[in-house]
JSON list of C-alpha atoms in Angstrom, two decimals:
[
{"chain": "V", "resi": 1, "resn": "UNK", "atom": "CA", "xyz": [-16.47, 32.92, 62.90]},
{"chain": "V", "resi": 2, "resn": "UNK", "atom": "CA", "xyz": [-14.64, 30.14, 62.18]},
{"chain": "V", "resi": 3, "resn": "UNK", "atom": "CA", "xyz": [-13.19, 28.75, 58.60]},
{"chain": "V", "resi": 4, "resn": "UNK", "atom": "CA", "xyz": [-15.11, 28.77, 55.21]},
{"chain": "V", "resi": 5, "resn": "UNK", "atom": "CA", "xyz": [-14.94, 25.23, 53.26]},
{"chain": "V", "resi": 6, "resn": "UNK", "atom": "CA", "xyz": [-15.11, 25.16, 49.52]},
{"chain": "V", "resi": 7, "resn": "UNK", "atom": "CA", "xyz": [-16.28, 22.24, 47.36]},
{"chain": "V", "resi": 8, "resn": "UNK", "atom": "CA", "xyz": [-15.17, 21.85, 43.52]},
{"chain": "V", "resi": 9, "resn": "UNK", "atom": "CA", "xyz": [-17.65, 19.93, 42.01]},
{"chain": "V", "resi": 10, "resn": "UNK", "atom": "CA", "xyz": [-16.14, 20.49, 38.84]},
{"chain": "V", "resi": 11, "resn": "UNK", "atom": "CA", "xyz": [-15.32, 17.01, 36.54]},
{"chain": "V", "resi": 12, "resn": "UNK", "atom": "CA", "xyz": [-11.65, 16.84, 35.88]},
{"chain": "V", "resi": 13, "resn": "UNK", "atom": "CA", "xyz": [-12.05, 16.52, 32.00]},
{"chain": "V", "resi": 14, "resn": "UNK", "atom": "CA", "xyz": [-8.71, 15.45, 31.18]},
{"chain": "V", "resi": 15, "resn": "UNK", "atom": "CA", "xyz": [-9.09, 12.35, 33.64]},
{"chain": "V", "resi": 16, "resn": "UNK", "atom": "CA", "xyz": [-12.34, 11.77, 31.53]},
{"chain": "V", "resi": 17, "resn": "UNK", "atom": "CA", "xyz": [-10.60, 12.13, 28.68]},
{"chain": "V", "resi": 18, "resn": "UNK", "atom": "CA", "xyz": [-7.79, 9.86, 29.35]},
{"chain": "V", "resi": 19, "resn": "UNK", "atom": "CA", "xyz": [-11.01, 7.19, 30.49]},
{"chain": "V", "resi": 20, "resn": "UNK", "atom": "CA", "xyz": [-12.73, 7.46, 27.39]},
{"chain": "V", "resi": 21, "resn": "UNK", "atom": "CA", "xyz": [-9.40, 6.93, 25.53]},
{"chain": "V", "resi": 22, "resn": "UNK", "atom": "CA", "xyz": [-8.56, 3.91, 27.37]},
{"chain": "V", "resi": 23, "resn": "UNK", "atom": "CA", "xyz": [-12.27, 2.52, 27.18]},
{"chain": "V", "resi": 24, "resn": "UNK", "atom": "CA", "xyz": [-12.64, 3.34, 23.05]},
{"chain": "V", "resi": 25, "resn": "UNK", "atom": "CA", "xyz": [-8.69, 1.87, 22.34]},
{"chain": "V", "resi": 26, "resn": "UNK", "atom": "CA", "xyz": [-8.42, -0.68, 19.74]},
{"chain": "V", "resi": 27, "resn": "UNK", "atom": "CA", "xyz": [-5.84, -3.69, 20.74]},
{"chain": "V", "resi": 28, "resn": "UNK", "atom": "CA", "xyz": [-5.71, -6.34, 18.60]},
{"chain": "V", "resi": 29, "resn": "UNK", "atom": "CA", "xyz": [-3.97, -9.85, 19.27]},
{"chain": "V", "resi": 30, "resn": "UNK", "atom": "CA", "xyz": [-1.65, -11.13, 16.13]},
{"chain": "V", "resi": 31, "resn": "UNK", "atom": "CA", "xyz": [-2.50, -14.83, 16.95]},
{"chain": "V", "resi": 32, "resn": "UNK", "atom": "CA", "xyz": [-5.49, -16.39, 18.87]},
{"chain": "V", "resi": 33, "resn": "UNK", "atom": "CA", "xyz": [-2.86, -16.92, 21.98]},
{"chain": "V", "resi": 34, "resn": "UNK", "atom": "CA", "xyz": [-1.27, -13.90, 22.34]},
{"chain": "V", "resi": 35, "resn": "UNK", "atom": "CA", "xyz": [-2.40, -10.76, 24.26]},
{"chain": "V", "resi": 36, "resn": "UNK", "atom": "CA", "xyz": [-4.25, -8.24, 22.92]},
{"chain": "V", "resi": 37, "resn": "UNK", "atom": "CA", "xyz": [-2.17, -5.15, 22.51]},
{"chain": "V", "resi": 38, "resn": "UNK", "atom": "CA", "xyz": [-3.12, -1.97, 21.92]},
{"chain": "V", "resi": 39, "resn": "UNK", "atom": "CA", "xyz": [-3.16, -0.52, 18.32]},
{"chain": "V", "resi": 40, "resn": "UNK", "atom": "CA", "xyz": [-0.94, 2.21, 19.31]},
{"chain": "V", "resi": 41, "resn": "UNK", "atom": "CA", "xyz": [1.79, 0.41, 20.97]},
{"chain": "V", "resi": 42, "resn": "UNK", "atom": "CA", "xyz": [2.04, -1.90, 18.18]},
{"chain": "V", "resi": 43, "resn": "UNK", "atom": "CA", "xyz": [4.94, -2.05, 15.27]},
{"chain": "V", "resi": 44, "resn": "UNK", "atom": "CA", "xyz": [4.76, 1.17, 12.70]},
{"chain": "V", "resi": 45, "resn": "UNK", "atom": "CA", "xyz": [3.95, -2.43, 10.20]},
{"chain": "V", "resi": 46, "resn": "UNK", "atom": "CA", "xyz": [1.15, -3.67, 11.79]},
{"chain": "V", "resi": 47, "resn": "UNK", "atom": "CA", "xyz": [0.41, -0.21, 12.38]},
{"chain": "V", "resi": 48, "resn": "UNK", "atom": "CA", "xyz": [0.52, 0.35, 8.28]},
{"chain": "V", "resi": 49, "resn": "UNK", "atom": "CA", "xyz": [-1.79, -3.63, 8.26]},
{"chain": "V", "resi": 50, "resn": "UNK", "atom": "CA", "xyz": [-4.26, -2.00, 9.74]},
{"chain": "V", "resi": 51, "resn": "UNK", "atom": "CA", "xyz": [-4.60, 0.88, 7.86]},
{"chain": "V", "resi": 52, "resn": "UNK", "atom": "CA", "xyz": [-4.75, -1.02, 4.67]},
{"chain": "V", "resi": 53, "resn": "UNK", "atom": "CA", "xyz": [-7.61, -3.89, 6.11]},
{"chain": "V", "resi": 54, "resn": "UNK", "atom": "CA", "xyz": [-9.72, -0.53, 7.12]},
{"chain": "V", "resi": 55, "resn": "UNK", "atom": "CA", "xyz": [-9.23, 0.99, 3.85]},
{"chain": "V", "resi": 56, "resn": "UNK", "atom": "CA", "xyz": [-10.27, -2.48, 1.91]},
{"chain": "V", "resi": 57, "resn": "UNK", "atom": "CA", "xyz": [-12.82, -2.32, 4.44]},
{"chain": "V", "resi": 58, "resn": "UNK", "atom": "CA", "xyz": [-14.08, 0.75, 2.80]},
{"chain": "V", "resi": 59, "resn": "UNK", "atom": "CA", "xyz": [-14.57, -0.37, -0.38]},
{"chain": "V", "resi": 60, "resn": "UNK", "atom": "CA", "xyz": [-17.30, -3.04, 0.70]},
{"chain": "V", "resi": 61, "resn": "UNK", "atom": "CA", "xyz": [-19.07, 0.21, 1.77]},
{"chain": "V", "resi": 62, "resn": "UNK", "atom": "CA", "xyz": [-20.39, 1.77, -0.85]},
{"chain": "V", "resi": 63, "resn": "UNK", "atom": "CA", "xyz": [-22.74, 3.96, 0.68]},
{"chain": "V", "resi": 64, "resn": "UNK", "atom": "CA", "xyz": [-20.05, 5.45, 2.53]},
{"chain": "V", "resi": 65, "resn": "UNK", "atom": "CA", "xyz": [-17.63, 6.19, -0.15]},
{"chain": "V", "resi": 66, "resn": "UNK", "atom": "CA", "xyz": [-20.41, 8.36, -1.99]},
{"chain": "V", "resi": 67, "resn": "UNK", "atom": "CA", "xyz": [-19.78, 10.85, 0.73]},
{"chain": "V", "resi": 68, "resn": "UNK", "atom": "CA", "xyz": [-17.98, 14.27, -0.02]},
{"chain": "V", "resi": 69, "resn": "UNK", "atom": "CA", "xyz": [-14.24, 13.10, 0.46]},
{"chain": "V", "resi": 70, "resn": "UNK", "atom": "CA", "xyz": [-11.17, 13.63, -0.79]},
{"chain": "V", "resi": 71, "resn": "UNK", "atom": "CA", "xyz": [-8.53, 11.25, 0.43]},
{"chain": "V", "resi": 72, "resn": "UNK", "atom": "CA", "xyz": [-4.84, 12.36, 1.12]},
{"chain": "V", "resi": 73, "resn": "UNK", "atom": "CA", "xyz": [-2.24, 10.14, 2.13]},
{"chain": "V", "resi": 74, "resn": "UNK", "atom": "CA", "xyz": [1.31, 10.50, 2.27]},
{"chain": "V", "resi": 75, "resn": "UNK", "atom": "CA", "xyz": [3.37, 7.67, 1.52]},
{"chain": "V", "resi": 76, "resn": "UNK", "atom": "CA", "xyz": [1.07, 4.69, 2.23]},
{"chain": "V", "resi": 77, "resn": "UNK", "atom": "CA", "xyz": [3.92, 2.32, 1.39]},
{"chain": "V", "resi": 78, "resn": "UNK", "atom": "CA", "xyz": [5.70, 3.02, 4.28]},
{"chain": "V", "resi": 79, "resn": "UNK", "atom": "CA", "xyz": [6.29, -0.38, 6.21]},
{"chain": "V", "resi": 80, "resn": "UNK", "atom": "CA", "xyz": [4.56, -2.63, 3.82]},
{"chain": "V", "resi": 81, "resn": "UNK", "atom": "CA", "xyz": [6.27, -5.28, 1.87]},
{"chain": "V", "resi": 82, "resn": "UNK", "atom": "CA", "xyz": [5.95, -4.94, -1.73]},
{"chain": "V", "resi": 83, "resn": "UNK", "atom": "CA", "xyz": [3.16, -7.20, -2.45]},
{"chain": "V", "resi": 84, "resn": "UNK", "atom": "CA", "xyz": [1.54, -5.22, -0.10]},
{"chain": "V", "resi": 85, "resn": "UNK", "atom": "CA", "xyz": [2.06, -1.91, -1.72]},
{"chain": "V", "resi": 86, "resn": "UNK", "atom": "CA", "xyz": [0.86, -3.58, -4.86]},
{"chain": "V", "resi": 87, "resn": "UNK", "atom": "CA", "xyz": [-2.15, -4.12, -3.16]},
{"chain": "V", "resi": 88, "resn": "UNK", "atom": "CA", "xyz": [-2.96, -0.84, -1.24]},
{"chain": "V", "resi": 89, "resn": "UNK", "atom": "CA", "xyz": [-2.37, 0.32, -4.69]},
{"chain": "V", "resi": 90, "resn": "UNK", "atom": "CA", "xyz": [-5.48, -1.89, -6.08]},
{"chain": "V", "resi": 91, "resn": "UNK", "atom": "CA", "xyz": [-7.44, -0.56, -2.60]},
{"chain": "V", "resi": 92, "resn": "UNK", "atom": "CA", "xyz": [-6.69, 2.96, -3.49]},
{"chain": "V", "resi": 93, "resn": "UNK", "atom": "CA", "xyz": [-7.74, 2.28, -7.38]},
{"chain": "V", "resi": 94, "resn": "UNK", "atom": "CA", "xyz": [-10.90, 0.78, -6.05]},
{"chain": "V", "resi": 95, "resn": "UNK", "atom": "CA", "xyz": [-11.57, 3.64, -3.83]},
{"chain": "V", "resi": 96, "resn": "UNK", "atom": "CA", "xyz": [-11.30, 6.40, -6.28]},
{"chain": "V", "resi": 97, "resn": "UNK", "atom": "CA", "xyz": [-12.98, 4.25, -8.68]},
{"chain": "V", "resi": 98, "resn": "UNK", "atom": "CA", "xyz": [-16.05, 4.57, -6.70]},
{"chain": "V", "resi": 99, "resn": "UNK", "atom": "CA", "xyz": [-16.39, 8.34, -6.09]},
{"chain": "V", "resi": 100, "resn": "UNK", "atom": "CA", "xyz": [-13.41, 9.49, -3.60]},
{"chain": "V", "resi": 101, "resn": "UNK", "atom": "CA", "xyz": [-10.25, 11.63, -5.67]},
{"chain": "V", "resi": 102, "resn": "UNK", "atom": "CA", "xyz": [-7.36, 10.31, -4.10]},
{"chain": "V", "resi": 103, "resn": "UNK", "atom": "CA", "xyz": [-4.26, 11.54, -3.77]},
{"chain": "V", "resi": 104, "resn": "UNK", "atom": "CA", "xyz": [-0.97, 10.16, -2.48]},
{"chain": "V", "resi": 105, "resn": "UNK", "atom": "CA", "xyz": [2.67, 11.00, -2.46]},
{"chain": "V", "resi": 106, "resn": "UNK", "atom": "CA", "xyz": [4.85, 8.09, -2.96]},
{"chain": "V", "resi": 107, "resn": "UNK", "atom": "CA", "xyz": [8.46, 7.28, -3.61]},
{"chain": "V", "resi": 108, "resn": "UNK", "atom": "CA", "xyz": [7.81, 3.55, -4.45]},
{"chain": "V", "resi": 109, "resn": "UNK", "atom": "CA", "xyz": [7.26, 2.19, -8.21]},
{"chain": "V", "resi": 110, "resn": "UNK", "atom": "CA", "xyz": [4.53, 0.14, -6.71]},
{"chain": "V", "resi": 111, "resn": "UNK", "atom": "CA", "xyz": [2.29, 2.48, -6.35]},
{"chain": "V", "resi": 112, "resn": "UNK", "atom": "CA", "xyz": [2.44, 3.21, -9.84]},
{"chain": "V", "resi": 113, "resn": "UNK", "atom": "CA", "xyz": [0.70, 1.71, -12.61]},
{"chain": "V", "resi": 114, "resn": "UNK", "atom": "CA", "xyz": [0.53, 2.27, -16.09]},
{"chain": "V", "resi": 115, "resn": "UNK", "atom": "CA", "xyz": [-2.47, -0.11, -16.71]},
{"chain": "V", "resi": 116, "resn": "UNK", "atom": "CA", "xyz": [-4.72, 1.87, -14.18]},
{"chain": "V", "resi": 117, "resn": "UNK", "atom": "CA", "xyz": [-6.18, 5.26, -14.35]},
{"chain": "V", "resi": 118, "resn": "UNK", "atom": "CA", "xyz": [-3.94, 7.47, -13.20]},
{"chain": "V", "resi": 119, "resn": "UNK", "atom": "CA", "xyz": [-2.66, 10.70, -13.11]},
{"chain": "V", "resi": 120, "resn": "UNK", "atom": "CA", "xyz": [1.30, 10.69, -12.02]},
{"chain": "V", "resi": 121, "resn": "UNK", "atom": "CA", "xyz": [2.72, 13.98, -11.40]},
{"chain": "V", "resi": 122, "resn": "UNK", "atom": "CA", "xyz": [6.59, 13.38, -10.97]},
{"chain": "V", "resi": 123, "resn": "UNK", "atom": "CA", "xyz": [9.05, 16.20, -9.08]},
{"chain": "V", "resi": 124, "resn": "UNK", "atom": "CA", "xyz": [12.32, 16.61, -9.39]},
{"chain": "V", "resi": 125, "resn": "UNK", "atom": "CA", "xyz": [15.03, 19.13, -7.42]},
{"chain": "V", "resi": 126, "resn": "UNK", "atom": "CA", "xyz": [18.10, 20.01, -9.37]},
{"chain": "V", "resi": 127, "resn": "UNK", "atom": "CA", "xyz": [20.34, 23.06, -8.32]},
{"chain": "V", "resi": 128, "resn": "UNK", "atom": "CA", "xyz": [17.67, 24.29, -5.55]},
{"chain": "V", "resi": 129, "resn": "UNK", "atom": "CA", "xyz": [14.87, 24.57, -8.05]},
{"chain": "V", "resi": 130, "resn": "UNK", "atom": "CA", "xyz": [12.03, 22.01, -8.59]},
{"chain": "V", "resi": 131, "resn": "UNK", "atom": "CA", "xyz": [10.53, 20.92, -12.07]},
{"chain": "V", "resi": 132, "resn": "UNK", "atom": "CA", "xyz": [7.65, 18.71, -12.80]},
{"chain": "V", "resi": 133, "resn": "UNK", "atom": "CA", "xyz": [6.01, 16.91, -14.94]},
{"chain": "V", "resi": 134, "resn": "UNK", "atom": "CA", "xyz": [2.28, 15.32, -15.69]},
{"chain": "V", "resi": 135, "resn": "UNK", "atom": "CA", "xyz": [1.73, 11.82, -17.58]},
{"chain": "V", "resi": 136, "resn": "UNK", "atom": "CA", "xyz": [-1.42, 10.44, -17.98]},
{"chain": "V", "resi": 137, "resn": "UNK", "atom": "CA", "xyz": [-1.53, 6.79, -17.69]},
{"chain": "V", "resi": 138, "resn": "UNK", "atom": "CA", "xyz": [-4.57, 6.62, -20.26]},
{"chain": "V", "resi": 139, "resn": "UNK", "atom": "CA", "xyz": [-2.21, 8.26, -22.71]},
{"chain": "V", "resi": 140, "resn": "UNK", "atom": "CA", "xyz": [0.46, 5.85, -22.52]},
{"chain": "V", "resi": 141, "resn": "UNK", "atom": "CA", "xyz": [1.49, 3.52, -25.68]},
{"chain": "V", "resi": 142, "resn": "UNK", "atom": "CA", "xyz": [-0.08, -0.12, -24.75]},
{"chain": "V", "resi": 143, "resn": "UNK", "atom": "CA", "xyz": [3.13, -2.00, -25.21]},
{"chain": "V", "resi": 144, "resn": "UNK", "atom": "CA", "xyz": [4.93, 0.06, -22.40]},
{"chain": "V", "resi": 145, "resn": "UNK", "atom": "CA", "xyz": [1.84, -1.05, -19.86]},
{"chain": "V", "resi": 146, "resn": "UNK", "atom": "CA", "xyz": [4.26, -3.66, -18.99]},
{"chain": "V", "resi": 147, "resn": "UNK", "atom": "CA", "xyz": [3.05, -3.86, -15.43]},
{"chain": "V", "resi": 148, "resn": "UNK", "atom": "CA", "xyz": [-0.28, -5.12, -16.10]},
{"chain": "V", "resi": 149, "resn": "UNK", "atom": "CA", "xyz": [1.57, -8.58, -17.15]},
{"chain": "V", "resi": 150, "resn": "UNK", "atom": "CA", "xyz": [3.57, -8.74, -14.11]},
{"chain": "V", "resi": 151, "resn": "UNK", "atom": "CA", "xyz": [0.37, -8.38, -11.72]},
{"chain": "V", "resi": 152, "resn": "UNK", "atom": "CA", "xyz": [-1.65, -10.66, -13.64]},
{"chain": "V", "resi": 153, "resn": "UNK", "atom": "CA", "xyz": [1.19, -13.39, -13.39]},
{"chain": "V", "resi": 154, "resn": "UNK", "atom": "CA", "xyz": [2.28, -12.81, -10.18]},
{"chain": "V", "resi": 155, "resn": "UNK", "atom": "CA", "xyz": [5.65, -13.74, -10.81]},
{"chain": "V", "resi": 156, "resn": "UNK", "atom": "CA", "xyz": [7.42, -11.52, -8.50]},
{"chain": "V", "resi": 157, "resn": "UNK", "atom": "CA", "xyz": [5.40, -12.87, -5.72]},
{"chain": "V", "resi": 158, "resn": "UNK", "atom": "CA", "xyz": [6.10, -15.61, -5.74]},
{"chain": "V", "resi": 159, "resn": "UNK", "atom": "CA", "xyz": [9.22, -14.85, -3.27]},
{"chain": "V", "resi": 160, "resn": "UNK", "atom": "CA", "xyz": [6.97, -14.34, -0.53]},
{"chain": "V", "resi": 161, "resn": "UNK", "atom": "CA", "xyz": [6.24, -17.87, -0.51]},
{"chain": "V", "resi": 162, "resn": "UNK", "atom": "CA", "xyz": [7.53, -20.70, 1.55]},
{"chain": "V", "resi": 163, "resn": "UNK", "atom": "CA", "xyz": [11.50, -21.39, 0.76]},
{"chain": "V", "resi": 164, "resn": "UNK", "atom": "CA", "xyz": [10.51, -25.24, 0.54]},
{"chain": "V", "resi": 165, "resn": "UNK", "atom": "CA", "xyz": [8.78, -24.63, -2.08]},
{"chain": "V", "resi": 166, "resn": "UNK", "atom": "CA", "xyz": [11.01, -23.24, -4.30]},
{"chain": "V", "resi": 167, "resn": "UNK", "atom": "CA", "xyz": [13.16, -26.07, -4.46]},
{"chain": "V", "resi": 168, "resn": "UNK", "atom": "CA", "xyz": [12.71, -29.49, -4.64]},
{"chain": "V", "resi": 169, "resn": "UNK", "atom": "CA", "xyz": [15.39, -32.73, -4.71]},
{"chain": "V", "resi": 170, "resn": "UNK", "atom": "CA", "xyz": [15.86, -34.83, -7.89]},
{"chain": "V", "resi": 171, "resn": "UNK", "atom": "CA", "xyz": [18.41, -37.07, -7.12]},
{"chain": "V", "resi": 172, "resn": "UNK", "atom": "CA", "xyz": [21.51, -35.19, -6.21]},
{"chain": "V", "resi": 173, "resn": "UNK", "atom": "CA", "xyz": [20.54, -32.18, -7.33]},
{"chain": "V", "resi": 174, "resn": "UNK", "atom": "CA", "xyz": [17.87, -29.69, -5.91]},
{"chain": "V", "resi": 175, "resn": "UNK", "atom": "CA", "xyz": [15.70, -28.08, -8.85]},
{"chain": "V", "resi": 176, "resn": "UNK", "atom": "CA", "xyz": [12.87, -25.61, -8.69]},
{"chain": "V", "resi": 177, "resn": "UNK", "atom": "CA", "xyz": [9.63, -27.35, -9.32]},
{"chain": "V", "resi": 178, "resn": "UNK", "atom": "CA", "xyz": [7.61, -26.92, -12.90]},
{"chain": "V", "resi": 179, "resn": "UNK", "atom": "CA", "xyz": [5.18, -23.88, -11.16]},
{"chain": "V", "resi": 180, "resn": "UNK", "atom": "CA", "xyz": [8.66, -22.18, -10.23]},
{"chain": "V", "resi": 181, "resn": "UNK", "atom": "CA", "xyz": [10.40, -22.60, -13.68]},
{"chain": "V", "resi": 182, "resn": "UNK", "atom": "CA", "xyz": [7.24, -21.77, -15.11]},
{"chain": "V", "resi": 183, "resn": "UNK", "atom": "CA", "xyz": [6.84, -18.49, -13.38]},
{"chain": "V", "resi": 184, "resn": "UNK", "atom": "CA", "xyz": [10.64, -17.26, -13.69]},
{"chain": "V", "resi": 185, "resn": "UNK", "atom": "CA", "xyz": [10.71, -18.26, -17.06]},
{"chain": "V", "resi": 186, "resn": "UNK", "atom": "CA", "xyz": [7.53, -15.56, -17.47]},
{"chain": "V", "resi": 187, "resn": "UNK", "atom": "CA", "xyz": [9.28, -13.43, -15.49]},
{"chain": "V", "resi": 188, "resn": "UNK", "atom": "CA", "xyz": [12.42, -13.25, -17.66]},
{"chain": "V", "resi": 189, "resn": "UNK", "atom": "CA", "xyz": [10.36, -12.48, -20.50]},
{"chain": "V", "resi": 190, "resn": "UNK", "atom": "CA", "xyz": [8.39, -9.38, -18.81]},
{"chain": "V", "resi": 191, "resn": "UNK", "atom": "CA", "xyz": [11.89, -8.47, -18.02]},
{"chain": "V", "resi": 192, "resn": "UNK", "atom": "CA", "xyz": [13.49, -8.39, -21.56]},
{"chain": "V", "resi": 193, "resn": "UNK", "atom": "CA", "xyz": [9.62, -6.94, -22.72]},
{"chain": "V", "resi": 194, "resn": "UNK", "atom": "CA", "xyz": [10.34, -4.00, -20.12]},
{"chain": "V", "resi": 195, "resn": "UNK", "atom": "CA", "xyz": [13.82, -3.42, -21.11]},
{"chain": "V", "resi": 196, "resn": "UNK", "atom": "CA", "xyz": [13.33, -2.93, -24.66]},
{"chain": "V", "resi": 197, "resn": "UNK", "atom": "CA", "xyz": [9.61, -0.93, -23.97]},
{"chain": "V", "resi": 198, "resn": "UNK", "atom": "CA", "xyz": [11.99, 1.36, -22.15]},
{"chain": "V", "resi": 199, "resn": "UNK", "atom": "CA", "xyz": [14.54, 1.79, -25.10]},
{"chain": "V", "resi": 200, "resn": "UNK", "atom": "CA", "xyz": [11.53, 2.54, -27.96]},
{"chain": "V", "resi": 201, "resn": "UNK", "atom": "CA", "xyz": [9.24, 4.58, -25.42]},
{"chain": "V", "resi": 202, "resn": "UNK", "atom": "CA", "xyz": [11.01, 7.42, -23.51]},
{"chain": "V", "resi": 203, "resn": "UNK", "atom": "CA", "xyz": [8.60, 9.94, -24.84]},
{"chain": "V", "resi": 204, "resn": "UNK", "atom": "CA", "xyz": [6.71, 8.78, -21.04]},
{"chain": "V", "resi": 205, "resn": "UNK", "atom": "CA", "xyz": [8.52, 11.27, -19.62]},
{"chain": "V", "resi": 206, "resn": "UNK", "atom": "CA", "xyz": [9.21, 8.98, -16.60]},
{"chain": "V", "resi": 207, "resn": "UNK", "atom": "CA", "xyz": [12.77, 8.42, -17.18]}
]
């Protein structure tokens, strides 16, 4: 007697999905005239920003970092300029500081410091087979906490600045400006400081 029709009133959940996706999407716009794009189509070093504002974000939160959490991150350097991996450093510091054990893998020397409490477990592969060893910045002779000068100085930073301010014309010659001198001239003596720390104290173990 005729045909039967059927009716699916079944949701399509992945069209959902892919809704709520589009509707919850963070875009951001790098300047107040430019689009907003969203977070995912964005450089892997804005990407890496972002990750480091949320994280600083974090520690303004106290009453969420005394939840149960154990942070792992591998390689948070990645894409960051180096005065930025000094600071995700500070972020991380800050972080475990305030209840969360964190732990990161790293292959950058910024992410180490000897004048912060840390625990620096250091792998190395020869012939196929893999040997470590642990160093506990607490443990480490003061004089070798060379570090500690350079981030209170700030006197490899200052290379982010602006080129015009590095130099500056005196007559007919172009000469760095007192601050500049100043801060190389600091930054030549954490230099020869570091070089002969490393001589007396190779006992670190993080030759």
């Amino acid at each position: 007697m005729g045909s039967h029709a059927k009716i699916d009133l079944k949701p399509d959940t992945q069209a959902i999905e892919e809704w709520l996706a589009q509707q919850l999407a963070i875009s951001l716009a790098t300047d107040p005239n430019s689009i907003p794009v969203p977070l995912k189509s964005m450089g892997d070093g804005w990407q890496s920003m972002i990750r480091l504002a949320a994280l600083e974000a974090l520690t303004e939160y106290p009453d969420l970092v005394r939840e149960r959490v154990v942070l792992l991150l591998e390689e948070p350097e990645t894409h960051l300029h180096p005065h930025l991996r000094r600071k995700i450093r500070r972020v991380l510091g800050e972080l475990a500081a305030k209840g969360w054990p964190v732990v990161y893998t790293t292959h950058s020397s910024e992410l180490v410091a000897f004048d912060e409490d840390q625990v620096i477990n250091r792998m190395v592969r020869t012939n196929g087979s893999v040997a470590s060893k642990n160093v506990h910045t607490d443990g480490i002779n003061p004089d070798a906490k060379v570090q500690s000068k350079l981030d209170k100085t700030g006197a490899h930073d200052f290379l982010f600045g602006t080129a015009a301010d590095l130099l500056r014309r005196k007559g007919r010659q172009l000469r760095h400006p007192p601050r500049v001198r100043q801060e190389k001239s600091r930054l030549r003596r954490a230099v020869g400081q570091y070089n002969t720390v490393r001589r007396r104290h190779r006992h670190t173990g993080l030759r």
